[in-house]
Short mmCIF file of N, CA and C in Angstrom, two decimals:
data_model
loop_
_atom_site.label_atom_id
_atom_site.label_comp_id
_atom_site.label_asym_id
_atom_site.label_seq_id
_atom_site.Cartn_x
_atom_site.Cartn_y
_atom_site.Cartn_z
N GLN A 4 135.33 -16.97 13.11
CA GLN A 4 135.90 -15.76 13.72
C GLN A 4 135.19 -14.26 13.24
N VAL A 5 134.58 -13.90 13.96
CA VAL A 5 134.22 -12.64 13.48
C VAL A 5 134.76 -11.43 14.24
N HIS A 6 135.17 -10.65 13.21
CA HIS A 6 135.59 -9.34 13.85
C HIS A 6 134.51 -8.14 14.01
N LEU A 7 134.69 -7.15 14.95
CA LEU A 7 133.76 -6.21 15.31
C LEU A 7 134.56 -5.13 15.02
N VAL A 8 134.10 -4.12 14.36
CA VAL A 8 134.70 -2.36 13.97
C VAL A 8 133.83 -1.36 14.32
N GLU A 9 133.84 -0.63 15.65
CA GLU A 9 132.74 0.19 15.69
C GLU A 9 133.25 1.71 15.42
N SER A 10 132.29 2.53 14.73
CA SER A 10 132.53 3.74 14.10
C SER A 10 131.46 4.65 14.63
N GLY A 11 131.52 5.65 14.53
CA GLY A 11 130.36 6.98 14.60
C GLY A 11 130.35 7.57 15.83
N GLY A 12 131.27 7.39 16.80
CA GLY A 12 131.33 8.27 17.90
C GLY A 12 131.94 9.50 17.66
N GLY A 13 131.54 10.25 18.87
CA GLY A 13 132.12 11.97 18.97
C GLY A 13 131.44 12.64 19.77
N SER A 14 131.59 13.76 19.51
CA SER A 14 130.99 14.85 20.79
C SER A 14 129.70 15.46 20.20
N VAL A 15 128.77 15.60 21.07
CA VAL A 15 127.66 16.36 20.49
C VAL A 15 127.00 16.93 22.03
N GLN A 16 126.15 18.05 21.46
CA GLN A 16 125.43 18.57 22.78
C GLN A 16 124.24 18.05 23.07
N THR A 17 123.76 18.45 24.55
CA THR A 17 122.56 17.69 24.95
C THR A 17 121.33 17.69 23.84
N GLY A 18 120.54 16.79 23.77
CA GLY A 18 119.78 16.72 22.92
C GLY A 18 120.16 16.33 21.46
N GLY A 19 121.12 16.46 21.05
CA GLY A 19 121.81 15.89 19.84
C GLY A 19 121.68 14.35 19.68
N SER A 20 121.94 13.88 18.43
CA SER A 20 121.98 12.64 17.95
C SER A 20 123.30 12.12 17.21
N LEU A 21 123.20 10.82 17.40
CA LEU A 21 124.38 10.08 16.93
C LEU A 21 124.07 8.69 16.43
N ARG A 22 124.75 8.39 15.17
CA ARG A 22 124.50 7.02 15.09
C ARG A 22 125.55 5.97 14.79
N LEU A 23 125.75 5.23 15.90
CA LEU A 23 127.07 4.31 15.89
C LEU A 23 126.83 2.96 14.82
N SER A 24 128.02 2.71 14.49
CA SER A 24 127.93 1.60 13.58
C SER A 24 129.19 0.55 13.98
N CYS A 25 128.60 -0.84 13.84
CA CYS A 25 129.71 -1.78 14.34
C CYS A 25 129.51 -2.87 13.02
N LEU A 26 130.69 -2.57 12.39
CA LEU A 26 130.91 -3.49 10.99
C LEU A 26 131.20 -4.98 11.28
N HIS A 27 130.58 -6.00 11.09
CA HIS A 27 131.33 -7.15 11.61
C HIS A 27 131.73 -7.99 10.47
N SER A 28 132.91 -8.44 10.42
CA SER A 28 133.22 -9.52 9.43
C SER A 28 132.59 -10.95 9.40
N GLY A 29 132.43 -11.62 8.26
CA GLY A 29 131.68 -13.05 8.52
C GLY A 29 130.29 -12.61 8.43
N ASP A 30 129.69 -13.78 7.90
CA ASP A 30 128.26 -13.92 7.85
C ASP A 30 127.53 -14.72 9.38
N THR A 31 126.71 -13.39 9.64
CA THR A 31 126.20 -13.93 11.20
C THR A 31 125.01 -14.86 10.78
N ASN A 32 124.36 -15.00 9.58
CA ASN A 32 123.42 -15.75 9.19
C ASN A 32 122.24 -15.66 9.82
N ASN A 33 122.03 -14.39 10.60
CA ASN A 33 120.85 -14.33 11.25
C ASN A 33 120.87 -15.07 12.49
N ARG A 34 121.78 -15.67 13.25
CA ARG A 34 121.57 -16.56 14.31
C ARG A 34 122.72 -15.93 15.25
N TYR A 35 123.09 -14.77 15.30
CA TYR A 35 123.67 -14.23 16.41
C TYR A 35 122.84 -13.49 17.32
N CYS A 36 123.16 -13.27 18.75
CA CYS A 36 122.54 -12.38 19.38
C CYS A 36 123.90 -11.27 19.24
N MET A 37 123.61 -9.98 18.86
CA MET A 37 124.44 -8.92 19.07
C MET A 37 123.63 -7.80 19.92
N GLY A 38 124.80 -7.04 20.61
CA GLY A 38 124.49 -6.10 21.47
C GLY A 38 125.32 -5.03 21.56
N TRP A 39 125.34 -3.72 21.79
CA TRP A 39 125.67 -2.57 22.25
C TRP A 39 125.85 -2.38 23.73
N PHE A 40 127.02 -2.08 24.40
CA PHE A 40 127.38 -1.96 25.58
C PHE A 40 127.85 -0.54 25.74
N ARG A 41 127.86 -0.19 26.87
CA ARG A 41 128.93 1.25 27.33
C ARG A 41 129.29 0.87 28.93
N GLN A 42 130.41 1.88 28.84
CA GLN A 42 131.07 2.09 30.09
C GLN A 42 131.37 3.48 30.47
N ARG A 43 130.20 3.88 31.29
CA ARG A 43 130.21 5.21 31.65
C ARG A 43 131.26 5.56 32.68
N PRO A 44 131.99 6.76 32.64
CA PRO A 44 133.11 7.00 33.85
C PRO A 44 132.58 6.64 35.24
N GLY A 45 133.39 6.06 35.91
CA GLY A 45 133.08 5.42 37.37
C GLY A 45 132.06 4.49 37.25
N LYS A 46 131.76 3.95 36.28
CA LYS A 46 130.41 2.79 36.06
C LYS A 46 130.93 1.74 35.96
N GLU A 47 130.07 0.56 35.97
CA GLU A 47 130.27 -0.68 35.36
C GLU A 47 129.72 -0.46 34.09
N ARG A 48 130.47 -1.54 33.51
CA ARG A 48 129.71 -1.62 31.90
C ARG A 48 128.53 -2.07 31.96
N GLU A 49 127.71 -1.80 30.80
CA GLU A 49 126.03 -2.09 31.15
C GLU A 49 125.61 -2.32 29.64
N ALA A 50 124.88 -3.27 29.37
CA ALA A 50 124.15 -3.38 28.45
C ALA A 50 123.03 -2.31 28.03
N VAL A 51 123.23 -1.83 26.60
CA VAL A 51 122.41 -0.76 26.20
C VAL A 51 121.20 -1.41 25.51
N ALA A 52 121.74 -2.03 24.48
CA ALA A 52 120.35 -2.77 23.64
C ALA A 52 121.35 -3.89 22.70
N THR A 53 120.21 -4.83 22.70
CA THR A 53 120.50 -6.12 22.14
C THR A 53 119.65 -6.44 21.10
N VAL A 54 119.99 -7.07 20.20
CA VAL A 54 118.93 -7.80 19.20
C VAL A 54 119.24 -9.06 18.72
N SER A 55 118.55 -10.05 18.63
CA SER A 55 118.65 -11.42 18.25
C SER A 55 118.58 -11.74 16.85
N GLY A 56 119.03 -12.76 16.22
CA GLY A 56 118.94 -13.12 14.70
C GLY A 56 117.61 -13.00 14.57
N GLY A 57 116.50 -13.54 15.26
CA GLY A 57 115.09 -13.11 14.84
C GLY A 57 114.46 -11.65 14.95
N GLY A 58 115.36 -10.84 15.38
CA GLY A 58 114.89 -9.43 15.60
C GLY A 58 114.34 -8.88 16.84
N THR A 59 114.19 -10.04 17.77
CA THR A 59 113.98 -9.63 19.13
C THR A 59 114.95 -8.60 19.63
N THR A 60 114.30 -7.57 20.45
CA THR A 60 115.24 -6.55 21.08
C THR A 60 114.92 -6.31 22.54
N TYR A 61 116.14 -5.71 23.07
CA TYR A 61 116.26 -5.45 24.43
C TYR A 61 116.70 -3.95 24.53
N TYR A 62 116.30 -3.06 25.49
CA TYR A 62 116.77 -1.90 25.86
C TYR A 62 116.50 -1.55 27.33
N ALA A 63 117.88 -1.30 27.81
CA ALA A 63 118.00 -0.71 29.13
C ALA A 63 116.93 0.43 29.25
N ASN A 64 116.52 0.39 30.72
CA ASN A 64 115.52 1.59 31.07
C ASN A 64 115.62 2.85 30.54
N SER A 65 117.06 3.03 30.94
CA SER A 65 117.76 4.43 30.68
C SER A 65 117.60 4.82 29.14
N VAL A 66 117.43 4.27 28.40
CA VAL A 66 117.84 4.41 26.74
C VAL A 66 116.64 4.25 26.38
N LYS A 67 115.42 3.69 26.84
CA LYS A 67 114.07 3.09 26.11
C LYS A 67 113.24 4.75 25.87
N GLY A 68 113.14 4.25 24.31
CA GLY A 68 112.46 5.53 23.56
C GLY A 68 113.26 6.72 23.03
N ARG A 69 114.62 6.28 23.33
CA ARG A 69 115.58 7.18 22.85
C ARG A 69 116.53 6.90 21.80
N PHE A 70 117.03 5.36 21.86
CA PHE A 70 117.89 4.78 21.46
C PHE A 70 116.78 3.66 20.34
N ILE A 71 117.76 3.19 19.26
CA ILE A 71 117.11 2.57 18.50
C ILE A 71 118.48 1.24 17.85
N ILE A 72 118.18 0.09 18.23
CA ILE A 72 119.16 -0.82 17.47
C ILE A 72 118.54 -1.65 16.44
N SER A 73 119.37 -1.54 15.27
CA SER A 73 119.04 -2.28 14.27
C SER A 73 120.25 -2.87 13.49
N GLN A 74 119.94 -3.59 12.61
CA GLN A 74 121.15 -4.28 11.51
C GLN A 74 120.60 -4.45 10.35
N ASP A 75 121.69 -4.32 9.17
CA ASP A 75 121.63 -4.50 8.13
C ASP A 75 122.83 -5.55 7.67
N ASN A 76 121.93 -6.86 7.19
CA ASN A 76 122.58 -7.81 7.10
C ASN A 76 123.03 -7.66 5.77
N ALA A 77 122.84 -6.97 5.05
CA ALA A 77 123.49 -6.78 3.82
C ALA A 77 124.86 -6.14 3.51
N LYS A 78 124.97 -5.05 4.75
CA LYS A 78 126.01 -4.70 4.68
C LYS A 78 127.06 -4.85 6.25
N ASN A 79 126.31 -6.11 6.80
CA ASN A 79 127.13 -6.71 7.80
C ASN A 79 127.40 -5.61 9.27
N THR A 80 126.52 -4.73 9.21
CA THR A 80 126.39 -3.74 10.13
C THR A 80 125.53 -3.59 11.08
N LEU A 81 125.79 -3.71 12.21
CA LEU A 81 124.96 -3.50 13.42
C LEU A 81 125.07 -1.78 13.49
N TYR A 82 123.86 -1.16 13.76
CA TYR A 82 123.54 0.22 14.25
C TYR A 82 123.01 0.65 15.57
N LEU A 83 123.21 1.43 15.97
CA LEU A 83 122.87 2.13 17.34
C LEU A 83 122.30 3.64 17.06
N GLN A 84 121.21 4.11 16.92
CA GLN A 84 120.61 5.41 16.82
C GLN A 84 120.76 5.89 17.92
N MET A 85 121.04 6.90 18.31
CA MET A 85 121.02 7.35 19.73
C MET A 85 120.32 8.90 19.57
N ASN A 86 119.36 9.26 19.89
CA ASN A 86 118.72 10.48 19.84
C ASN A 86 118.31 11.19 21.39
N ALA A 87 118.00 12.47 21.42
CA ALA A 87 117.59 12.91 22.52
C ALA A 87 118.81 12.87 23.88
N LEU A 88 120.08 12.93 23.14
CA LEU A 88 121.25 12.40 24.06
C LEU A 88 121.46 13.12 25.37
N LYS A 89 121.87 12.86 26.33
CA LYS A 89 122.05 13.17 27.72
C LYS A 89 123.50 13.39 28.27
N PRO A 90 123.80 14.19 28.81
CA PRO A 90 125.33 13.78 29.93
C PRO A 90 125.77 12.59 29.97
N GLU A 91 125.07 12.14 30.65
CA GLU A 91 124.90 10.77 31.33
C GLU A 91 124.86 9.70 30.30
N ASP A 92 124.86 9.68 28.93
CA ASP A 92 125.14 8.93 27.94
C ASP A 92 126.68 8.95 27.43
N THR A 93 127.25 9.99 28.28
CA THR A 93 128.67 9.98 27.65
C THR A 93 129.38 8.46 28.25
N ALA A 94 130.17 7.75 27.20
CA ALA A 94 130.69 6.60 27.66
C ALA A 94 131.36 6.26 26.61
N MET A 95 132.17 5.10 26.66
CA MET A 95 132.81 4.12 25.91
C MET A 95 131.70 3.19 25.19
N TYR A 96 131.32 3.33 23.83
CA TYR A 96 130.33 2.14 23.80
C TYR A 96 131.02 0.96 22.34
N SER A 97 130.69 0.11 22.81
CA SER A 97 131.19 -1.31 22.03
C SER A 97 130.15 -2.06 21.87
N CYS A 98 130.52 -3.15 20.70
CA CYS A 98 129.46 -3.92 20.40
C CYS A 98 130.26 -5.20 20.53
N ALA A 99 129.20 -6.51 20.68
CA ALA A 99 129.58 -7.70 20.85
C ALA A 99 128.66 -8.52 20.23
N ALA A 100 129.03 -9.92 19.96
CA ALA A 100 128.25 -10.65 19.15
C ALA A 100 128.70 -11.86 19.77
N ASP A 101 127.47 -13.14 19.56
CA ASP A 101 127.74 -14.47 20.36
C ASP A 101 126.55 -15.15 19.46
N PRO A 102 126.77 -16.25 19.04
CA PRO A 102 125.84 -17.56 18.55
C PRO A 102 125.19 -18.09 19.50
N ARG A 103 125.67 -18.03 20.79
CA ARG A 103 125.55 -18.81 21.93
C ARG A 103 124.20 -18.35 22.24
N TYR A 104 123.81 -16.94 22.47
CA TYR A 104 122.82 -16.39 23.08
C TYR A 104 121.86 -16.05 22.34
N ASP A 105 121.44 -16.47 20.79
CA ASP A 105 120.94 -16.09 20.04
C ASP A 105 119.34 -16.32 20.55
N GLY A 106 118.98 -17.51 21.45
CA GLY A 106 117.77 -18.02 21.81
C GLY A 106 117.51 -17.24 23.00
N TYR A 107 118.14 -16.68 23.53
CA TYR A 107 117.89 -15.73 24.82
C TYR A 107 118.84 -14.43 24.84
N CYS A 108 118.74 -13.78 23.98
CA CYS A 108 119.22 -12.60 23.91
C CYS A 108 118.95 -11.28 24.60
N SER A 109 119.18 -10.84 25.60
CA SER A 109 118.94 -9.65 26.23
C SER A 109 119.89 -8.93 27.31
N GLY A 110 119.60 -8.43 27.85
CA GLY A 110 120.89 -7.21 28.62
C GLY A 110 121.28 -8.17 30.12
N THR A 111 121.02 -9.23 29.89
CA THR A 111 121.26 -10.00 31.22
C THR A 111 122.71 -10.78 30.97
N ILE A 112 123.10 -10.76 29.99
CA ILE A 112 124.46 -11.50 29.49
C ILE A 112 125.47 -10.54 29.62
N PRO A 113 126.19 -10.46 30.23
CA PRO A 113 127.66 -9.30 30.14
C PRO A 113 128.21 -9.28 29.27
N ARG A 114 128.94 -8.28 28.89
CA ARG A 114 129.79 -8.24 27.58
C ARG A 114 130.82 -9.35 27.60
N TYR A 115 131.71 -9.43 28.48
CA TYR A 115 132.80 -10.25 28.83
C TYR A 115 132.26 -11.91 28.49
N GLU A 116 130.77 -12.04 28.21
CA GLU A 116 130.60 -13.28 28.26
C GLU A 116 130.66 -13.58 26.42
N TYR A 117 130.26 -12.62 25.92
CA TYR A 117 130.34 -12.68 24.44
C TYR A 117 131.72 -12.96 23.74
N ILE A 118 131.55 -13.95 22.98
CA ILE A 118 132.68 -14.50 22.25
C ILE A 118 133.29 -13.51 21.14
N TYR A 119 132.78 -12.62 20.56
CA TYR A 119 133.29 -11.57 19.97
C TYR A 119 133.07 -10.10 20.37
N ARG A 120 134.04 -9.39 20.64
CA ARG A 120 133.89 -8.05 21.19
C ARG A 120 134.51 -6.89 20.39
N GLY A 121 134.20 -5.87 20.32
CA GLY A 121 135.23 -4.60 19.42
C GLY A 121 135.70 -3.91 20.39
N GLN A 122 136.34 -3.15 19.96
CA GLN A 122 137.16 -1.82 20.93
C GLN A 122 136.48 -0.91 21.24
N GLY A 123 135.29 -0.44 20.72
CA GLY A 123 134.80 0.77 21.28
C GLY A 123 134.98 1.98 20.65
N THR A 124 133.95 2.71 20.55
CA THR A 124 134.09 4.36 20.13
C THR A 124 133.48 5.13 21.34
N GLN A 125 134.29 6.30 21.50
CA GLN A 125 133.77 7.38 22.34
C GLN A 125 132.65 8.20 22.14
N VAL A 126 131.78 8.31 23.12
CA VAL A 126 130.52 9.22 22.73
C VAL A 126 130.63 10.34 23.83
N THR A 127 130.65 11.25 23.61
CA THR A 127 130.50 12.54 24.98
C THR A 127 129.56 13.53 24.41
N VAL A 128 128.73 13.74 25.54
CA VAL A 128 127.60 14.76 25.44
C VAL A 128 127.86 15.74 26.45
N SER A 129 127.93 17.06 25.92
CA SER A 129 128.29 18.09 26.51
C SER A 129 126.75 18.94 26.91
N SER A 130 126.85 19.39 28.30
CA SER A 130 125.50 20.26 28.69
C SER A 130 125.67 21.86 28.27
#
């Protein structure tokens, strides 16, 4: 069993930065696909970024060049560094993890398919 707890959300102005953290209990042993997802108002939930146990990353086109996903296994924490934030980045952000998808970790797997999912943290970007 792996528990995920997100933190780091908040309110920021356009162009600002935030770093989200996802603390996960248990040792994922570098064999999990882990990802950040978001649900914007009135939109479907979407994958923002994922990282495989081997370090392969995926980014949605809308965040490429602005967001960086990383993980610190010593701290059991997944991060999402968000830079140059825009109002359209306003959303509930959540993390998810699943060992089954490590071999093909990408944005094609919807969050509900992940076996472990966090509750989320709100990010609001004002213009």
